[in-house]
Coordinates of C-alpha atoms in Angstrom, one line a residue:
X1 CA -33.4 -154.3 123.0
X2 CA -36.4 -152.2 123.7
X3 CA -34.1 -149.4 124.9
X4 CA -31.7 -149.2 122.2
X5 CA -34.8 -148.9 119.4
X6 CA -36.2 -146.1 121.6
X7 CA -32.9 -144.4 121.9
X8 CA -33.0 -144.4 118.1
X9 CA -36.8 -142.9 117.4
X10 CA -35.8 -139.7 119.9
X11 CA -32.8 -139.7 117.6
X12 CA -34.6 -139.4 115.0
X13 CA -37.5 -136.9 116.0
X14 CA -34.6 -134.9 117.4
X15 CA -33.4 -134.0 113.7
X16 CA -33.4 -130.4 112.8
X17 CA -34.4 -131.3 109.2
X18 CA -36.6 -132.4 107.1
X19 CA -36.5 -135.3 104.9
X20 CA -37.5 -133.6 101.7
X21 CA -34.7 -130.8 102.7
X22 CA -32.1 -134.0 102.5
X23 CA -29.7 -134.5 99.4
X24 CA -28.8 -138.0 99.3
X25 CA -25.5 -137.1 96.8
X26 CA -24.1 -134.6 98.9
X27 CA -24.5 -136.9 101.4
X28 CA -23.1 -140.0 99.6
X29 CA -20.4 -137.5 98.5
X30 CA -19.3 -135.6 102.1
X31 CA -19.5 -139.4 103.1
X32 CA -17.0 -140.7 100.4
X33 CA -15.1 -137.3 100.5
X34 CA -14.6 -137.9 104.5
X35 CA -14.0 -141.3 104.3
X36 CA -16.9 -142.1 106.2
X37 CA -16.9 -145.2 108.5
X38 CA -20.6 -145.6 108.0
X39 CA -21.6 -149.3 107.0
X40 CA -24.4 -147.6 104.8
X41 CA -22.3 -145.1 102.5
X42 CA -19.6 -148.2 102.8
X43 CA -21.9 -150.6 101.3
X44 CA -23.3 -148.2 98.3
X45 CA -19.5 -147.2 97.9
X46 CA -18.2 -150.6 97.5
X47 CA -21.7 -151.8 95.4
X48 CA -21.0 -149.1 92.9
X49 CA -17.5 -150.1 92.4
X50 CA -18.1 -153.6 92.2
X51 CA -20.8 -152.4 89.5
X52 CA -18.6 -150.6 87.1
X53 CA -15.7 -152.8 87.4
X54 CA -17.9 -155.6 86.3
X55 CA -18.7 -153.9 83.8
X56 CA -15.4 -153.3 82.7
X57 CA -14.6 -156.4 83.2
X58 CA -17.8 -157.9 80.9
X59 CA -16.3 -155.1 78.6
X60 CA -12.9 -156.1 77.9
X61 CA -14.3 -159.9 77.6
X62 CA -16.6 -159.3 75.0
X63 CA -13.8 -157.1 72.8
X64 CA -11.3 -159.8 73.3
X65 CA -14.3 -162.6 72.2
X66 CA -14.8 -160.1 69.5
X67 CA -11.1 -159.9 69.2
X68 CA -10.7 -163.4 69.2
X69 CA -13.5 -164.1 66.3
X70 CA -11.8 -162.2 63.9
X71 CA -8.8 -163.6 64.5
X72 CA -10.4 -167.1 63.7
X73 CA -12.2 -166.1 61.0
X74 CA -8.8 -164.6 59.5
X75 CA -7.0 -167.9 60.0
X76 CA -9.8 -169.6 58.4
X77 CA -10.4 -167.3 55.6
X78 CA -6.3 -167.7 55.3
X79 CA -6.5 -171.5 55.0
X80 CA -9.3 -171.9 52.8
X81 CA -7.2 -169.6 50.5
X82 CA -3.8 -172.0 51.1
X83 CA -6.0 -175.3 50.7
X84 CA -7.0 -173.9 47.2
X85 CA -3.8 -173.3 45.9
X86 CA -2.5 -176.2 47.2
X87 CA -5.5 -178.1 45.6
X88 CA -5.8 -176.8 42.0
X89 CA -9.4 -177.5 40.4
X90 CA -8.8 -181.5 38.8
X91 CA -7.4 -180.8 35.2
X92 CA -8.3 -184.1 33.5
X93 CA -5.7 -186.3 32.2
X94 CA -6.0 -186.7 28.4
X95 CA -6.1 -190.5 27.6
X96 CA -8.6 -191.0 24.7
X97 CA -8.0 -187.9 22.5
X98 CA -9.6 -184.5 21.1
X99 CA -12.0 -184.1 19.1
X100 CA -15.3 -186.4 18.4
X101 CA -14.6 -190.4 17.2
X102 CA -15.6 -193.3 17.1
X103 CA -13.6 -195.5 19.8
X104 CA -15.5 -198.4 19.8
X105 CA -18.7 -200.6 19.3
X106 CA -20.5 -202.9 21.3
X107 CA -23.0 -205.0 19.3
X108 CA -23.1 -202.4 17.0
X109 CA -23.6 -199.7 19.6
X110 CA -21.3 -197.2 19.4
X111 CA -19.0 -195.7 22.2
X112 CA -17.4 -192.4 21.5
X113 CA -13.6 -191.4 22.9
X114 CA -15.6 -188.3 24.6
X115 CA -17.6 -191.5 26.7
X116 CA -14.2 -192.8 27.6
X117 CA -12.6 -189.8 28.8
X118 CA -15.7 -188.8 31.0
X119 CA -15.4 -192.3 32.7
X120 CA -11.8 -191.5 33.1
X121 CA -12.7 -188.7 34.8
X122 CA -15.1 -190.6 37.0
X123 CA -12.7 -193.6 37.9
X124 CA -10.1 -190.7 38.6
X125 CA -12.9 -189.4 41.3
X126 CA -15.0 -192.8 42.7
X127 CA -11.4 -195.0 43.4
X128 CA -8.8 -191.5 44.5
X129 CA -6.2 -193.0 41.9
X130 CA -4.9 -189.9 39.7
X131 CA -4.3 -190.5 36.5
X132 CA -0.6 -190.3 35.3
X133 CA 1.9 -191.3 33.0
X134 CA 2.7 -194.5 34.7
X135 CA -0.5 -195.8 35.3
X136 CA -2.7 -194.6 32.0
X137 CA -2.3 -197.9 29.9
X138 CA -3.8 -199.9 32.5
X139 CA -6.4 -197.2 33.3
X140 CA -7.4 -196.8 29.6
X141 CA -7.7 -200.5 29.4
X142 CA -9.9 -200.4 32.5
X143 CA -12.2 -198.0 31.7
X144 CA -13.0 -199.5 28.0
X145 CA -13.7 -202.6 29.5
X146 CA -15.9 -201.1 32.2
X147 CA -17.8 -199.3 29.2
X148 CA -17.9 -202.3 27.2
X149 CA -19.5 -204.5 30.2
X150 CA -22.0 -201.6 31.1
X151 CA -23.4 -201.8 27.3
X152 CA -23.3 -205.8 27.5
X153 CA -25.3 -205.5 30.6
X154 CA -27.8 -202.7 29.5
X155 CA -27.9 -204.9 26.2
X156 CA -28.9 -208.2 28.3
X157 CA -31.1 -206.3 30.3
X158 CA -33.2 -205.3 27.3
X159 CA -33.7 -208.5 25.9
X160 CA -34.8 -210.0 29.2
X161 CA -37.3 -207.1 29.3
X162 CA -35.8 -206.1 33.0
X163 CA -36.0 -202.2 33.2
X164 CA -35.5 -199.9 36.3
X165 CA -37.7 -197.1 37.1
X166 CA -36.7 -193.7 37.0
X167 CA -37.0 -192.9 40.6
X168 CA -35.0 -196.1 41.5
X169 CA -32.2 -194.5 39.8
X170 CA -32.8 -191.2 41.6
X171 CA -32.8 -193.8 44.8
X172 CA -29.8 -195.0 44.3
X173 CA -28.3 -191.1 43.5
X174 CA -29.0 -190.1 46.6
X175 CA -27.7 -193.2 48.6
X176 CA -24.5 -192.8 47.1
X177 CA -24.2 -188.9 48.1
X178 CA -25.6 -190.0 51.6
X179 CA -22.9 -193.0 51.7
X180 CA -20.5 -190.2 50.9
X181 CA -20.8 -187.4 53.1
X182 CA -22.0 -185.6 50.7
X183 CA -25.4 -182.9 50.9
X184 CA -28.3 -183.8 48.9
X185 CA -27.9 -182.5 45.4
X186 CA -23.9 -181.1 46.0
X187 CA -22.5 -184.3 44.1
X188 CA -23.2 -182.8 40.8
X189 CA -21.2 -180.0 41.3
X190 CA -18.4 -182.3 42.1
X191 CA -19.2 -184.3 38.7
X192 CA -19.0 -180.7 37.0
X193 CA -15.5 -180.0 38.9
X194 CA -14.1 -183.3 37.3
X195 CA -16.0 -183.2 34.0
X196 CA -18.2 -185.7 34.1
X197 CA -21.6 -185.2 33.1
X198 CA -24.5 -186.3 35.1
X199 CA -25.8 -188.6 32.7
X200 CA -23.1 -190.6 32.4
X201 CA -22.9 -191.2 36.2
X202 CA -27.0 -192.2 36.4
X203 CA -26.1 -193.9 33.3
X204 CA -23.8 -196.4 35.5
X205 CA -26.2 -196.5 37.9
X206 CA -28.8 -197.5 35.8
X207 CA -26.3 -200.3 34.5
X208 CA -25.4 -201.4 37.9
X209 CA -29.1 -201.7 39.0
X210 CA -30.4 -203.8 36.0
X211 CA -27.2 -206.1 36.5
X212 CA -28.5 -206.8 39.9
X213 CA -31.5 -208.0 38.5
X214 CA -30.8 -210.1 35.8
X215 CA -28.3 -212.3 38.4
X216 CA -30.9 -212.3 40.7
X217 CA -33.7 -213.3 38.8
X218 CA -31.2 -215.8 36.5
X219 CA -28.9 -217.0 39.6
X220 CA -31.7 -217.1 42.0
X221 CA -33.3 -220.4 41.6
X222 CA -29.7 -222.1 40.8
X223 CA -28.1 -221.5 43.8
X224 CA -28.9 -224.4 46.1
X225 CA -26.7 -226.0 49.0
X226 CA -26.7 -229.6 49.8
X227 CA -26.2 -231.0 53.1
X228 CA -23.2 -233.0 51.0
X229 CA -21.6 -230.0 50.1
X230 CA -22.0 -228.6 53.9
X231 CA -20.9 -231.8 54.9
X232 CA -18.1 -231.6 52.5
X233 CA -17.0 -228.1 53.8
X234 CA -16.9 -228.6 57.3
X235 CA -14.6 -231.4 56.6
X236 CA -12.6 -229.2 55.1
X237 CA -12.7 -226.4 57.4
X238 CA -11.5 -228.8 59.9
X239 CA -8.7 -229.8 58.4
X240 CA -7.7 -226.1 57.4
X241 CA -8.3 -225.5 61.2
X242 CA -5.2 -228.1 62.0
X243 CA -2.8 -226.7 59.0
X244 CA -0.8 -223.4 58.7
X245 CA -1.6 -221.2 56.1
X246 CA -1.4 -217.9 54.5
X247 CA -4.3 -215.1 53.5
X248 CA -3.3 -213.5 50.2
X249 CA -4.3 -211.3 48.0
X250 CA -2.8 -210.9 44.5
X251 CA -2.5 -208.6 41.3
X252 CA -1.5 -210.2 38.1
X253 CA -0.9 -208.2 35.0
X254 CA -0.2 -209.6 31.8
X255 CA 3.8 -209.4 30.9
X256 CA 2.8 -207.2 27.7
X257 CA 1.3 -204.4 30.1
X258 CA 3.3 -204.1 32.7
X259 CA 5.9 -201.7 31.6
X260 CA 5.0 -199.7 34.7
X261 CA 5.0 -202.7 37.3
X262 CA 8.1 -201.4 39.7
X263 CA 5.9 -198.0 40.1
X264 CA 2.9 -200.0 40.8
X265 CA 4.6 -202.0 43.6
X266 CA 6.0 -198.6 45.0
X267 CA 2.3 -197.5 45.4
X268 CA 0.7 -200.3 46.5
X269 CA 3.3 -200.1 49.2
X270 CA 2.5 -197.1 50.7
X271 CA -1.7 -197.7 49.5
X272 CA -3.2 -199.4 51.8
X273 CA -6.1 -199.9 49.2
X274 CA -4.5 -202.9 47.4
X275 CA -7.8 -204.7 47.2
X276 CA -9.2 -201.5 45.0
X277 CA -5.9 -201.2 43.1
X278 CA -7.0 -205.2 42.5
X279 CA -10.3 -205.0 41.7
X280 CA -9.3 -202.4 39.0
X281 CA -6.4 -203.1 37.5
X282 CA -5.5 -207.2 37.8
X283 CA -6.0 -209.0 34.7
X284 CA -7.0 -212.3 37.3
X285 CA -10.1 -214.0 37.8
X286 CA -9.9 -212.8 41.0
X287 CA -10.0 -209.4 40.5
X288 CA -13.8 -208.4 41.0
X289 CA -13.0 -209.8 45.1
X290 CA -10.8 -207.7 45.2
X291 CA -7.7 -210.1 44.5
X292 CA -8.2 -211.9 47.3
X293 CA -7.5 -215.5 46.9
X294 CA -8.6 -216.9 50.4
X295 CA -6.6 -219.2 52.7
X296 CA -3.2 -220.8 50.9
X297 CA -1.7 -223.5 52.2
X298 CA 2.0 -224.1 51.9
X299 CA 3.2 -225.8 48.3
X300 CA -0.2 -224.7 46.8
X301 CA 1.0 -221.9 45.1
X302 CA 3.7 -222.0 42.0
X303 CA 6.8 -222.3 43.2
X304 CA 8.1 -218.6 42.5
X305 CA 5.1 -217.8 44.3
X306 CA 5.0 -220.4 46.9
X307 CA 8.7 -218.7 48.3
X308 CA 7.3 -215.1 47.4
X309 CA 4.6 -215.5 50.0
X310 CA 6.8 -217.3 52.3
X311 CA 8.9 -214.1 53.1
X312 CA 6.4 -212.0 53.9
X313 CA 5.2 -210.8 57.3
X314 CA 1.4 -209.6 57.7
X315 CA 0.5 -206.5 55.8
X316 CA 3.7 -206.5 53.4
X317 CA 3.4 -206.4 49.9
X318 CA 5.7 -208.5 47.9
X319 CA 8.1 -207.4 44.5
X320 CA 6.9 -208.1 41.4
X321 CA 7.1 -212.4 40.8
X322 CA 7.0 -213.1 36.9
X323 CA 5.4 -216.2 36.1
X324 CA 4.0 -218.1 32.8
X325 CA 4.8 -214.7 31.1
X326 CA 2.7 -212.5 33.5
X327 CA 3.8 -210.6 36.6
X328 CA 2.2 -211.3 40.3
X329 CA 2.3 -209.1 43.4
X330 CA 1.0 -210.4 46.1
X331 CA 0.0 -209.1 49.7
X332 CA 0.1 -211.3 52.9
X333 CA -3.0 -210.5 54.6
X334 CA -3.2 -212.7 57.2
X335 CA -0.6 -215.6 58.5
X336 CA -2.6 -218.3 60.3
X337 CA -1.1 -220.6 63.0
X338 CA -2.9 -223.2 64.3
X339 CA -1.8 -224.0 67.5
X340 CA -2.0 -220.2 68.6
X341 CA -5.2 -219.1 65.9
X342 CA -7.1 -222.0 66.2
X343 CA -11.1 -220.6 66.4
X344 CA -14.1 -221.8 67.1
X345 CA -15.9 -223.9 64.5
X346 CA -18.7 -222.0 62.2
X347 CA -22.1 -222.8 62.3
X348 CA -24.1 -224.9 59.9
X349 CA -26.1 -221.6 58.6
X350 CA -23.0 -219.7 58.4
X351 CA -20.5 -222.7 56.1
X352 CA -24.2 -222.6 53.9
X353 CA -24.5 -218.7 53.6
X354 CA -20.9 -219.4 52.4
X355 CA -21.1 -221.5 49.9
X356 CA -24.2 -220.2 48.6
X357 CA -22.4 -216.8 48.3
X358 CA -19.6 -218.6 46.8
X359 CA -21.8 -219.9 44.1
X360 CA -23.5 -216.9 43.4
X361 CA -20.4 -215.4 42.4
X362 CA -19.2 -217.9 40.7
X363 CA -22.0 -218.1 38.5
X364 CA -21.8 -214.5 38.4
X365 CA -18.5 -213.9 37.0
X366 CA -19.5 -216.9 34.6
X367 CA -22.1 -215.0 33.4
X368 CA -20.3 -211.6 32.6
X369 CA -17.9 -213.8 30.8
X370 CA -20.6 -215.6 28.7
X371 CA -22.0 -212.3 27.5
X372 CA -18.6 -210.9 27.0
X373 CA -17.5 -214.1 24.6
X374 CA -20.7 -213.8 23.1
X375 CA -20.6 -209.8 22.6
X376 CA -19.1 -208.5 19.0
X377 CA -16.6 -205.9 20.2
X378 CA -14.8 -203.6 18.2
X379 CA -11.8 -201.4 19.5
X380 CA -10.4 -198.7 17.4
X381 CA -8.4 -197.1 19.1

């Protein structure tokens, strides 16, 4: 080892240059030009040229990224402009008039037909269902009653001295557009889109808040369970537990209304939201659940009814049954068989939180009727 370093230093001292008389590119370039076998040049050769074709290669990536972008951004831009003239802004569907009237009074309050049509507009945006020659009877009679009950409840609310602050309203505002998807302050754009003013929607929020209160503070100290009634229940549950039975929800609209009932069926059919369609539209007590009408046991229904329900399969929705002059549809929810279904037993706390929540709406709807029988309402329109 010794002797091949020495060999090198004479080689070295035995130059006939100078290093400052050296030029390194002539050099690198006689070396390149003579296709020099020398690891050195070899290495700065291939370094260089691994150098610019990465650089050409970082090159052509970013300019097809680049490339790319616009592309997406085209084909966005593109479908933003499809979606929006596939979806036209909402043009309101004209159910209570032009003009400035009178369309009804509630205890003397008066509700104009401008009221009505903005809380058209509003049911046409909170439930999805678009207004339409088939289905604007029942949605007029809908939204007049909905108006009427949020005066009755305001009303109520006032003689019981029950108010809601301001900034529980504003709560409650921005709940909703949280609950929704929607950005803080953005939902009253989307009022403007449909034409509903803002007051009218805090308006029904205001209504909805005091409601609360007056069942809580007139239902809360009537609601009581009593180890009889649990008692009572489990019995029952047991017995349900051992016997087949059908969960069904229903729509019943009165005979005189229904000139659109075939459409209505058609809808519901391919709706999965029968329990909203329900809630708004059935003219049956158990419309604010949603028309559900629990657990039926064969034979308890009406016999129309009874053989309605008995040929359906779990999610079907059945054609419209009339009955005692009034037209059912009805939606098998769930089919229960006990030797295959059979569950475990509920709790004690769980059957009372049951019938206490039972209760509570029973009293509840009572209540709503009681101020509705007692309320001087004039229509007229």
């Amino acid at each position: 080892m010794k002797k091949i370093c020495l060999s090198l230093v004479c080689l070295v001292i035995a130059l006939p240059v100078c290093a400052q008389d050296m030029n390194m590119s002539d050099i690198d370039r006689e070396a390149r030009s003579a296709g020099s076998k020398s690891i050195m040049f070899r290495r700065s050769a291939e370094a260089e040229m691994m150098r610019r074709a990465q650089e050409e290669a970082e090159a052509k990536a970013k300019a097809e990224a680049q490339a790319q972008a616009r592309s997406q951004a085209a084909a966005q831009a593109k479908q933003k402009t499809q979606m929006k003239r596939a979806q036209p802004a909402y043009r309101p569907y004209n159910l209570f008039g032009n003009g400035w009237k009178v369309a009804a009074t509630v205890n003397g309050e008066m509700v104009s037909n401008k009221d009505l049509q903005e809380r058209a507009n509003l049911f046409a945006l909170t439930t999805g269902i678009q207004i339409n020659e088939k289905n604007k009877k029942m949605v007029a009679e809908r939204v007049l009653q909905n108006t009427i009950d949020e005066k009755i409840k305001i009303q109520e609310a006032e003689r019981q001295n029950i108010s809601v602050s301001e900034e529980d309203i504003r709560e409650a505002y921005r709940n909703f557009e949280r609950s929704n998807g929607v950005p803080a302050g953005k939902f009253a754009s989307v009022l403007k889109q449909y034409q509903v003013s803002q007051e009218v929607f805090l308006l029904q929020i205001k209504a909805n808040l005091l409601w609360n209160k007056l069942t809580s503070r007139r239902l809360g100290m009537n609601v009581d369970v009593s180890g009889r009634e649990v008692d009572d229940e489990f019995s029952r549950i047991k017995k349900d537990m051992d016997t087949p039975k059908y969960m069904v929800s229903e729509i019943v609209i009165k005979r005189k209304d229904a000139d659109h009932i075939d459409e209505l069926v058609d809808v519901l059919r391919h709706d999965p939201r029968f329990e909203l369609y329900a809630a708004q539209f059935s003219q049956a007590a158990s419309a604010p659940s949603g028309g559900k009408l629990g657990w039926v046991e064969p034979g308890q229904l009406a016999q129309p009814l009874d053989v309605a329900i008995k040929g359906l399969k779990e999610g079907q929705v059945s054609n419209a049954i009339l009955y005692r002059n009034e037209y059912h549809i009805l939606k098998m929810d769930k089919i229960y068989n006990p030797q295959k279904d059979r569950g475990d037993m509920p709790t004690e706390e769980e059957v009372r939180n049951f019938i206490k929540n039972r209760k509570t709406d029973e009293l509840a709807n009572k209540y709503i009727r009681d101020l509705r029988n007692r309320a001087v309402v004039e229509k007229k329109f």
